[in-house]
Amino acid sequence: MRQFSILFLLLVCTGTALRAQFNTGRLPMRGGGGGNTSMQRDTTKHDHEPDTLTLRFRYLGEPTDFTIDSSIADFSQNYLGYPASYMTLGNNGNAARNLIFTPIMTPGFDAGFHAYDIYGFNHQKAKFYNTNRPYSELGYLIGAKQEQIINVQHTQNRGEKFNFSFQYKKINSPGFFQNASSNHDTYNVTANYNSQDKRYHLFVSYYLNKINGGENGGIVNVADLKNPEYTQQRLIPVRLGGSNPGSSSFFNTAIPVKSYNQEASILVRQQYDWGKGDTVHVNDTTEYYKFDPVFRVEHTFTYTENTYRFQDSQPDSLYYRTFYDFNIPLVNTGDTIRTRHRWRIMSNDVSLMQFPLRGNQAHFIRVGAAFEIIKGQFNAGEASFSNLRLHGEYRNKTRNQRWDLQARGELFPVGENAGDYAVNGRLSRFLNETLGNISLMASNVNREPSYVYKYFGTDRGKVWTNNALSKENITQIQFRADNRKLKYNITANYFLYTNYTYFSSFTTSAQTSSPFNLLQLVGYKRFDVKSFTFDGDVAFQQLAGTAPLQLPTFWARLRVAYTAKLFKNLNLYTGLEGKYNTPYYADDYSPVLGQWVYQNFQQINNKPDIAAFVHFRIKSLSAFVRGENLNTFLWDNNFHAPFYPSNDFALRVGLRWWFVN
């Protein structure tokens, strides 16, 4: 919290005085009572009255403007910050994974610790804003068992050339079961600057993710869920942490067994353009300078320091002997198990860009090279290596917004990841308002398996290695159709996977050389019948071939809601939400390594998850009240993984509030 206090004071000192006000039609946010909540491209005109908020943002390297989403329909995406198809180990903030197959499609070095990715920031998701008025956003959630989430965001332009933004998010959730607490603090700061002559551009992105996830190893006995002696789930014995539940408060949480991941990175991108500039006269008294780049030199510096740790201050000798072959005395002598993987990565990238058509910066050719220095430190030993990466890209998004062609490629010719490459192409066409947008994409990636599959060291004299792994090769072919008028989107994916790498036990990695393919259909459709809205998300996954990969064949989410606009300013969205997936052998979880583990001995056969909700928005304030896990009143607890049951009924109340200066 010390870093947060410093950054918050800087924010207050540099910002103008905040004059909170409701949105009176001057906050052009998308969404209403329901609908698809994905970010929307900004293709509208930007002629506004002087007191109107104009707020747009871009992602790094993406020439398209986006606007913020104010829809109140999708609680998971808009409030929790991740898709509804993700499942956790029971508690908000614990390890999570997607039930819809999403392989890593990036070549080069990867440490391999991704169980907590959905809770943190990264440079790919960093937003670079441009706004004519300071904008702030506050979010707060309180749930059962003292669960709390707080979100603070602010952005403003300092003059016409400079913008900065700051975002802080905290998740603190003790959970229903022993030793399942989570306590996350994540920060993201971005800034962008354009010189007076519009030739020089600067982008800065910084994030800090401090992730503390409780690891209880699951419950000891599934039958304890029905044992009348355990009147509360917190009393049920778990496999890690003993009977000590730790202590929890909003600012200070003691977790006896935890994964502690700290990720920090800074990215600085500088660009200098050569081109043609003109003074455009709007009228006799108004003019502005317009500059169209023809050639650009770009330099990107990135420094990343990630530390992944596991700590158990009260190790259970039987558990660690069974799953990790640790020799721990039967009598607890205060011994502590610790593991640590620390990675430092420094990258310098130089790119050259050509803009063939004046006035269209979404039409360009880019070529470049990057040199990476990578160093790792473990409980026992160190690693040091480097990589050279060559990359190129062609992008042509036409001025009429109808065609979008993109072709990209990157190759690692020398270094630790020599032979890694990725090539992909995408063609998108906007047909019309009735038929919407369609796109075709093809990609092929050849990559070294993540480092955790090859090496993992502990402080117990145990080092697990696997030097017999070949490069993974993944081919993806995708068709996508988006239609805002008819309120649907459909994505069809075909994957061809060779040398799939996985964990076959809590400590052992393995690889299957037999290729397999996967057909995946993912869709969304909304129906409106008078004042009622039916939103359906569905995924179908069919695996062909022999592979140690377990996925539910069918996953779906259905929301049935009453939508209305009441008292002129109240947007109401209230109803029921249900999620269901077909039975499958869900992956187990290895707490020490922080990895999902293939298993085929316990099938997860869940009933639907049911929630009741009341979401509403009044001008610039949106709020929600949710009763979740209503299904526990009807049948037994569902399971997210072997020995990891879901929580009992929980009530959540929260709000999201926008401010405009």
mmCIF file of C-alpha atoms in Angstrom, residues 145 176-178 219-238 243 637 648:
data_model
loop_
_atom_site.group_PDB
_atom_site.id
_atom_site.type_symbol
_atom_site.label_atom_id
_atom_site.label_comp_id
_atom_site.label_asym_id
_atom_site.label_seq_id
_atom_site.Cartn_x
_atom_site.Cartn_y
_atom_site.Cartn_z
ATOM 1 C CA LYS A 145 -16.964 -13.493 4.081
ATOM 2 C CA PHE A 176 -15.383 -19.711 2.382
ATOM 3 C CA PHE A 177 -12.822 -22.478 2.980
ATOM 4 C CA GLN A 178 -9.738 -22.485 5.185
ATOM 5 C CA ILE A 219 -10.517 -30.350 1.016
ATOM 6 C CA VAL A 220 -9.411 -33.621 2.596
ATOM 7 C CA ASN A 221 -12.688 -35.507 2.234
ATOM 8 C CA VAL A 222 -15.501 -34.682 -0.201
ATOM 9 C CA ALA A 223 -18.000 -36.312 2.161
ATOM 10 C CA ASP A 224 -17.315 -33.546 4.700
ATOM 11 C CA LEU A 225 -19.472 -31.224 2.618
ATOM 12 C CA LYS A 226 -22.506 -33.172 3.887
ATOM 13 C CA ASN A 227 -21.205 -33.781 7.399
ATOM 14 C CA PRO A 228 -23.556 -32.050 9.891
ATOM 15 C CA GLU A 229 -20.595 -31.443 12.222
ATOM 16 C CA TYR A 230 -19.258 -28.831 9.820
ATOM 17 C CA THR A 231 -21.912 -26.176 10.027
ATOM 18 C CA GLN A 232 -19.701 -23.808 8.025
ATOM 19 C CA GLN A 233 -17.426 -24.554 5.092
ATOM 20 C CA ARG A 234 -14.540 -22.883 6.912
ATOM 21 C CA LEU A 235 -14.549 -25.752 9.433
ATOM 22 C CA ILE A 236 -13.957 -28.451 6.795
ATOM 23 C CA PRO A 237 -10.355 -29.802 6.954
ATOM 24 C CA VAL A 238 -8.109 -28.938 4.000
ATOM 25 C CA SER A 243 -6.359 -25.690 11.002
ATOM 26 C CA ASN A 637 -21.814 -27.979 -4.257
ATOM 27 C CA ASP A 648 -22.134 -21.685 -0.669
#
